Amino acid sequence: MSQALAGPCPAPAASLELPLLLGSPRPRPSPRSTRRAPRSEGRDTLAASLPPCSGRGRALPPPGWVMLLPPLRRLVHGSLSRATPFSCCCPGRGPSSSPRGSSSSAGRKGLVLGVYAKEKEEAVSQFTNAGESFDRLVSGKLTELLSISGPPLKKGKTRLFHGLHQDFPSIVVVGLGKKAAGVNDQENWNEDKENIRTAVAVGCRQVQDLEVPCVEVDPCGDAQSAAEGAVLGLYEYNELKRKKKPVVTAQLHGSDGKEAWQKGVMFAEGQNLARYLMEAPANYITPMKFAEVIEQKLRSVNSNVKVHIRSKAWIEQQQMGAFLSVAKGSDEPPVFLEIHYSGSANASDSPLVFVGKGVTFDSGGISLKPSSGMDAMRADMGGAATVCSAIVTAATLNLPLNIIGLAPLCENMPSSRASKPGDVVRAKNGKTIQVDNTDAEGRLLLADALCYAHNFNARAIVNAATLTGAMDVALGSAATGVFTNSSWLWTHLYEASILTGDRVWRMPLFEHYTKQVTDCPLADLSNVGKYSRAGGACTAAAFLKEFVTAANWAHLDIAGVMSNKDEVPYLRKGMAGRPTRTLVEFATRLSQDQQSV
């Protein structure tokens, strides 16, 4: 599913690479050994005029034999008989010291190394620990080439080198920005971690563009963030395309931080699962198919999981009239997905309950949406996708915490059976709701699911939903809006988001908004505020609050972070799968907090 695979790199078919010799004096070309160097679009590419170093202190050519690419013509020095094969990409192996001309089977792999911004103008660029080790291996040549190849690398920018070492035909140096930048109080995230994710993602994509099947990644002092950057940055949904980008296997360079690297891979793969579910067409991810994908994933990662795929008959038995009123316009039957992960040593420990809105396609119903952009409503189940993916990740990590996941799944479609504006429906807790706008359907699903969530003596209830366009207007894609009745819960969510870089921002739950949904002519509640669009995200949260009695509850409106254009540089364009990693980090923190309900 993901193009970014973590684990041992495969040994591809043998390939032959020649070190490029450039500069003055220029040797007279031989017709058999001359070829054009490939163009490089939008990147600094440097060709080193030296034979691949074996790490044994071999003498280097003078600096004058190095020039920048790409000019129109460059000469390849030497013949095929003098070319150096490269060793295969094997897990856990460092750079090979095999002699030139070895007949070992050739494999291609790239290397991504980090460099920090200069603290002073006259200072030399400072590599990470892995970068310094590699620079010593090639007798300081990497530092030399970096210094003469252009200005100091800015944060998130890259520079590409070829021919420095026989194990790595292509080396990408990435800019990490200032060293030890720490938490940025204005940005509400850890700047070091974000810089690493961005830089590593850009570097890995550059290796992918070279069609190199394997890339080793510098941990950059934070192997978890480096793994997240690599796996998130390489992912692209291409399940239905005949022509796919090359699969690139990312693995840790060296042995420092192996456990943190694996943790980062799990976090990123969890978000990629949510991206997959949100990006897939609605005719591929129906309510039943969604439930089956999650069930299959959970059964493959942990035995302490029970999955219940509840049918329409069960939903009717539970008297979830608000949920059913949304589902009845579609021929696709509704599904209520219920997940129980028992990670705590004590099975009776109060669980964390996640609830996710699961509208697998939202046309708006009778209150039909405009056709422009309606295709994006295949991702209106982003709440269900993120909370279910977070539970899959928690189970993979074996978190010592009991978690229950609830996802009401259906389509919102117009038909002769669909709810009409002005209809009144009854929720599971008995409250009546006047449906003034059938496109405000997500809160109807969540109302019944939140009522059901109170059956489990929850330690905390957290729901996520692509609920309102007003949330996108308020915060854009910068952060998830959080409405909560618990400062304890808010603190955990906020601190988790600082670490993941997938930020949250607290929004108001004033009584001011509650009055706008309870002042209703026909029922106990209206599904839209009486002042229409004013404070739309806040009135939606106030509506949900009417179905919550738990002391620790949070509603996450993720409409603004549903998709990514270019705002998050380590995610490609498309559905974002946010804030899956923040939910996983939040669950991790909750598993370490012994505070009782």
PDB file of C-alpha atoms in Angstrom, residues 34-195:
ATOM      1  CA  THR A  34      31.982   9.758 -23.660  1.00  0.00           C
ATOM      2  CA  ARG A  35      28.379  10.408 -22.672  1.00  0.00           C
ATOM      3  CA  ARG A  36      26.254  13.267 -21.514  1.00  0.00           C
ATOM      4  CA  ALA A  37      25.633  13.653 -17.832  1.00  0.00           C
ATOM      5  CA  PRO A  38      21.945  13.630 -16.946  1.00  0.00           C
ATOM      6  CA  ARG A  39      20.264  16.973 -16.422  1.00  0.00           C
ATOM      7  CA  SER A  40      19.259  17.907 -12.893  1.00  0.00           C
ATOM      8  CA  GLU A  41      16.133  20.048 -12.642  1.00  0.00           C
ATOM      9  CA  GLY A  42      15.873  22.370  -9.663  1.00  0.00           C
ATOM     10  CA  ARG A  43      18.651  20.764  -7.610  1.00  0.00           C
ATOM     11  CA  ASP A  44      22.328  21.336  -6.954  1.00  0.00           C
ATOM     12  CA  THR A  45      24.201  18.329  -8.326  1.00  0.00           C
ATOM     13  CA  LEU A  46      27.882  17.838  -7.819  1.00  0.00           C
ATOM     14  CA  ALA A  47      30.068  15.226  -9.461  1.00  0.00           C
ATOM     15  CA  ALA A  48      33.221  14.338  -7.597  1.00  0.00           C
ATOM     16  CA  SER A  49      36.345  13.716  -9.652  1.00  0.00           C
ATOM     17  CA  LEU A  50      37.728  10.904  -7.603  1.00  0.00           C
ATOM     18  CA  PRO A  51      37.509   7.155  -7.575  1.00  0.00           C
ATOM     19  CA  PRO A  52      35.109   5.731  -4.995  1.00  0.00           C
ATOM     20  CA  CYS A  53      36.876   5.817  -1.649  1.00  0.00           C
ATOM     21  CA  SER A  54      37.381   2.565   0.208  1.00  0.00           C
ATOM     22  CA  GLY A  55      37.918   4.400   3.492  1.00  0.00           C
ATOM     23  CA  ARG A  56      41.634   3.528   3.702  1.00  0.00           C
ATOM     24  CA  GLY A  57      43.085   7.005   3.309  1.00  0.00           C
ATOM     25  CA  ARG A  58      43.635   6.879  -0.442  1.00  0.00           C
ATOM     26  CA  ALA A  59      45.138  10.053  -1.863  1.00  0.00           C
ATOM     27  CA  LEU A  60      42.616  12.462  -3.381  1.00  0.00           C
ATOM     28  CA  PRO A  61      42.908  14.552  -6.546  1.00  0.00           C
ATOM     29  CA  PRO A  62      43.480  18.299  -6.164  1.00  0.00           C
ATOM     30  CA  PRO A  63      40.425  20.550  -5.628  1.00  0.00           C
ATOM     31  CA  GLY A  64      40.737  22.020  -9.110  1.00  0.00           C
ATOM     32  CA  TRP A  65      39.350  18.807 -10.554  1.00  0.00           C
ATOM     33  CA  VAL A  66      35.822  19.507  -9.346  1.00  0.00           C
ATOM     34  CA  MET A  67      33.085  21.521 -11.093  1.00  0.00           C
ATOM     35  CA  LEU A  68      29.372  22.069 -10.712  1.00  0.00           C
ATOM     36  CA  LEU A  69      26.735  20.379 -12.878  1.00  0.00           C
ATOM     37  CA  PRO A  70      24.824  20.709 -15.122  1.00  0.00           C
ATOM     38  CA  PRO A  71      26.693  22.283 -18.060  1.00  0.00           C
ATOM     39  CA  LEU A  72      25.726  21.099 -21.519  1.00  0.00           C
ATOM     40  CA  ARG A  73      28.472  18.468 -21.801  1.00  0.00           C
ATOM     41  CA  ARG A  74      30.562  16.486 -19.364  1.00  0.00           C
ATOM     42  CA  LEU A  75      33.023  13.685 -19.958  1.00  0.00           C
ATOM     43  CA  VAL A  76      33.086  10.362 -18.256  1.00  0.00           C
ATOM     44  CA  HIS A  77      36.647   9.362 -17.547  1.00  0.00           C
ATOM     45  CA  GLY A  78      37.733   5.789 -17.832  1.00  0.00           C
ATOM     46  CA  SER A  79      36.414   2.686 -19.488  1.00  0.00           C
ATOM     47  CA  LEU A  80      33.951   0.043 -18.426  1.00  0.00           C
ATOM     48  CA  SER A  81      36.801  -2.204 -17.375  1.00  0.00           C
ATOM     49  CA  ARG A  82      37.826   0.384 -14.771  1.00  0.00           C
ATOM     50  CA  ALA A  83      34.308   1.029 -13.425  1.00  0.00           C
ATOM     51  CA  THR A  84      33.622   0.301  -9.777  1.00  0.00           C
ATOM     52  CA  PRO A  85      30.761  -1.997  -8.875  1.00  0.00           C
ATOM     53  CA  PHE A  86      28.751  -1.210  -5.750  1.00  0.00           C
ATOM     54  CA  SER A  87      27.871  -3.614  -3.021  1.00  0.00           C
ATOM     55  CA  CYS A  88      24.309  -4.745  -2.477  1.00  0.00           C
ATOM     56  CA  CYS A  89      22.043  -3.024  -0.011  1.00  0.00           C
ATOM     57  CA  CYS A  90      21.970  -5.296   3.013  1.00  0.00           C
ATOM     58  CA  PRO A  91      20.453  -4.504   6.403  1.00  0.00           C
ATOM     59  CA  GLY A  92      22.868  -3.618   9.175  1.00  0.00           C
ATOM     60  CA  ARG A  93      25.940  -3.372   6.961  1.00  0.00           C
ATOM     61  CA  GLY A  94      28.119  -0.325   6.955  1.00  0.00           C
ATOM     62  CA  PRO A  95      30.003   0.993   3.927  1.00  0.00           C
ATOM     63  CA  SER A  96      31.935  -1.747   2.212  1.00  0.00           C
ATOM     64  CA  SER A  97      35.698  -1.694   1.967  1.00  0.00           C
ATOM     65  CA  SER A  98      35.826  -4.065  -0.979  1.00  0.00           C
ATOM     66  CA  PRO A  99      38.574  -3.143  -3.471  1.00  0.00           C
ATOM     67  CA  ARG A 100      37.950  -1.441  -6.778  1.00  0.00           C
ATOM     68  CA  GLY A 101      37.161  -3.776  -9.581  1.00  0.00           C
ATOM     69  CA  SER A 102      35.426  -6.275  -7.278  1.00  0.00           C
ATOM     70  CA  SER A 103      33.176  -8.632  -9.184  1.00  0.00           C
ATOM     71  CA  SER A 104      30.522  -8.738  -6.416  1.00  0.00           C
ATOM     72  CA  SER A 105      26.891  -8.400  -7.531  1.00  0.00           C
ATOM     73  CA  ALA A 106      26.078  -4.724  -7.793  1.00  0.00           C
ATOM     74  CA  GLY A 107      23.249  -2.993  -5.876  1.00  0.00           C
ATOM     75  CA  ARG A 108      22.205   0.633  -5.819  1.00  0.00           C
ATOM     76  CA  LYS A 109      21.330   2.618  -2.754  1.00  0.00           C
ATOM     77  CA  GLY A 110      21.202   6.239  -1.749  1.00  0.00           C
ATOM     78  CA  LEU A 111      22.200   7.960   1.443  1.00  0.00           C
ATOM     79  CA  VAL A 112      20.552  10.958   3.106  1.00  0.00           C
ATOM     80  CA  LEU A 113      22.756  12.939   5.493  1.00  0.00           C
ATOM     81  CA  GLY A 114      21.905  16.032   7.531  1.00  0.00           C
ATOM     82  CA  VAL A 115      23.821  19.282   7.964  1.00  0.00           C
ATOM     83  CA  TYR A 116      23.009  22.124  10.345  1.00  0.00           C
ATOM     84  CA  ALA A 117      22.892  25.798   9.476  1.00  0.00           C
ATOM     85  CA  LYS A 118      26.030  27.804  10.221  1.00  0.00           C
ATOM     86  CA  GLU A 119      25.885  29.664  13.530  1.00  0.00           C
ATOM     87  CA  LYS A 120      28.417  32.223  12.332  1.00  0.00           C
ATOM     88  CA  GLU A 121      29.141  33.505   8.839  1.00  0.00           C
ATOM     89  CA  GLU A 122      32.734  32.315   8.827  1.00  0.00           C
ATOM     90  CA  ALA A 123      31.989  28.957  10.445  1.00  0.00           C
ATOM     91  CA  VAL A 124      32.214  25.607   8.666  1.00  0.00           C
ATOM     92  CA  SER A 125      28.974  23.708   8.111  1.00  0.00           C
ATOM     93  CA  GLN A 126      28.368  21.200  10.878  1.00  0.00           C
ATOM     94  CA  PHE A 127      27.242  17.714   9.962  1.00  0.00           C
ATOM     95  CA  THR A 128      25.234  15.400  12.190  1.00  0.00           C
ATOM     96  CA  ASN A 129      27.116  12.581  13.914  1.00  0.00           C
ATOM     97  CA  ALA A 130      26.369  10.238  11.010  1.00  0.00           C
ATOM     98  CA  GLY A 131      27.420  12.928   8.532  1.00  0.00           C
ATOM     99  CA  GLU A 132      30.708  13.516  10.332  1.00  0.00           C
ATOM    100  CA  SER A 133      31.432   9.780  10.393  1.00  0.00           C
ATOM    101  CA  PHE A 134      30.818   9.502   6.668  1.00  0.00           C
ATOM    102  CA  ASP A 135      32.912  12.610   5.988  1.00  0.00           C
ATOM    103  CA  ARG A 136      35.834  11.037   7.843  1.00  0.00           C
ATOM    104  CA  LEU A 137      35.318   7.856   5.835  1.00  0.00           C
ATOM    105  CA  VAL A 138      35.862   9.820   2.625  1.00  0.00           C
ATOM    106  CA  SER A 139      38.769  11.814   4.098  1.00  0.00           C
ATOM    107  CA  GLY A 140      36.835  15.083   4.420  1.00  0.00           C
ATOM    108  CA  LYS A 141      35.819  15.209   0.782  1.00  0.00           C
ATOM    109  CA  LEU A 142      32.115  15.700   1.586  1.00  0.00           C
ATOM    110  CA  THR A 143      32.874  18.866   3.577  1.00  0.00           C
ATOM    111  CA  GLU A 144      35.110  20.122   0.783  1.00  0.00           C
ATOM    112  CA  LEU A 145      32.517  19.543  -1.917  1.00  0.00           C
ATOM    113  CA  LEU A 146      29.716  21.040   0.138  1.00  0.00           C
ATOM    114  CA  SER A 147      31.701  24.214   0.767  1.00  0.00           C
ATOM    115  CA  ILE A 148      32.540  24.815  -2.903  1.00  0.00           C
ATOM    116  CA  SER A 149      29.212  23.726  -4.381  1.00  0.00           C
ATOM    117  CA  GLY A 150      27.261  26.826  -3.480  1.00  0.00           C
ATOM    118  CA  PRO A 151      25.907  28.817  -0.534  1.00  0.00           C
ATOM    119  CA  PRO A 152      25.218  27.111   2.809  1.00  0.00           C
ATOM    120  CA  LEU A 153      22.210  24.798   2.673  1.00  0.00           C
ATOM    121  CA  LYS A 154      19.032  26.367   3.980  1.00  0.00           C
ATOM    122  CA  LYS A 155      16.483  24.465   6.020  1.00  0.00           C
ATOM    123  CA  GLY A 156      14.681  21.864   3.898  1.00  0.00           C
ATOM    124  CA  LYS A 157      16.983  22.320   0.870  1.00  0.00           C
ATOM    125  CA  THR A 158      19.166  19.601  -0.610  1.00  0.00           C
ATOM    126  CA  ARG A 159      22.350  19.053  -2.522  1.00  0.00           C
ATOM    127  CA  LEU A 160      23.167  15.902  -4.476  1.00  0.00           C
ATOM    128  CA  PHE A 161      26.607  14.301  -4.875  1.00  0.00           C
ATOM    129  CA  HIS A 162      27.718  11.320  -6.950  1.00  0.00           C
ATOM    130  CA  GLY A 163      30.712   9.021  -6.842  1.00  0.00           C
ATOM    131  CA  LEU A 164      31.970   9.694  -3.318  1.00  0.00           C
ATOM    132  CA  HIS A 165      31.753   6.110  -2.060  1.00  0.00           C
ATOM    133  CA  GLN A 166      31.286   2.808  -3.814  1.00  0.00           C
ATOM    134  CA  ASP A 167      28.405   1.743  -1.514  1.00  0.00           C
ATOM    135  CA  PHE A 168      26.438   4.931  -2.179  1.00  0.00           C
ATOM    136  CA  PRO A 169      26.306   6.096  -5.804  1.00  0.00           C
ATOM    137  CA  SER A 170      24.050   8.987  -4.760  1.00  0.00           C
ATOM    138  CA  ILE A 171      24.341  11.018  -1.573  1.00  0.00           C
ATOM    139  CA  VAL A 172      21.816  13.706  -0.676  1.00  0.00           C
ATOM    140  CA  VAL A 173      22.823  16.277   1.929  1.00  0.00           C
ATOM    141  CA  VAL A 174      19.812  17.974   3.519  1.00  0.00           C
ATOM    142  CA  GLY A 175      19.597  21.218   5.478  1.00  0.00           C
ATOM    143  CA  LEU A 176      18.298  20.816   9.039  1.00  0.00           C
ATOM    144  CA  GLY A 177      18.259  24.473  10.044  1.00  0.00           C
ATOM    145  CA  LYS A 178      19.626  25.601  13.409  1.00  0.00           C
ATOM    146  CA  LYS A 179      20.945  22.946  15.757  1.00  0.00           C
ATOM    147  CA  ALA A 180      19.042  22.406  19.017  1.00  0.00           C
ATOM    148  CA  ALA A 181      16.291  24.871  18.101  1.00  0.00           C
ATOM    149  CA  GLY A 182      13.930  23.173  20.582  1.00  0.00           C
ATOM    150  CA  VAL A 183      10.266  24.042  21.135  1.00  0.00           C
ATOM    151  CA  ASN A 184       9.079  27.143  19.326  1.00  0.00           C
ATOM    152  CA  ASP A 185       6.496  28.764  21.596  1.00  0.00           C
ATOM    153  CA  GLN A 186       5.091  30.844  18.758  1.00  0.00           C
ATOM    154  CA  GLU A 187       4.643  27.859  16.445  1.00  0.00           C
ATOM    155  CA  ASN A 188       3.598  25.422  19.195  1.00  0.00           C
ATOM    156  CA  TRP A 189       5.824  22.606  17.971  1.00  0.00           C
ATOM    157  CA  ASN A 190       9.295  21.163  18.405  1.00  0.00           C
ATOM    158  CA  GLU A 191      11.249  22.828  15.636  1.00  0.00           C
ATOM    159  CA  ASP A 192      14.066  20.256  15.619  1.00  0.00           C
ATOM    160  CA  LYS A 193      11.626  17.417  14.988  1.00  0.00           C
ATOM    161  CA  GLU A 194       9.750  19.274  12.250  1.00  0.00           C
ATOM    162  CA  ASN A 195      13.000  20.262  10.522  1.00  0.00           C
TER     163      ASN A 195
END
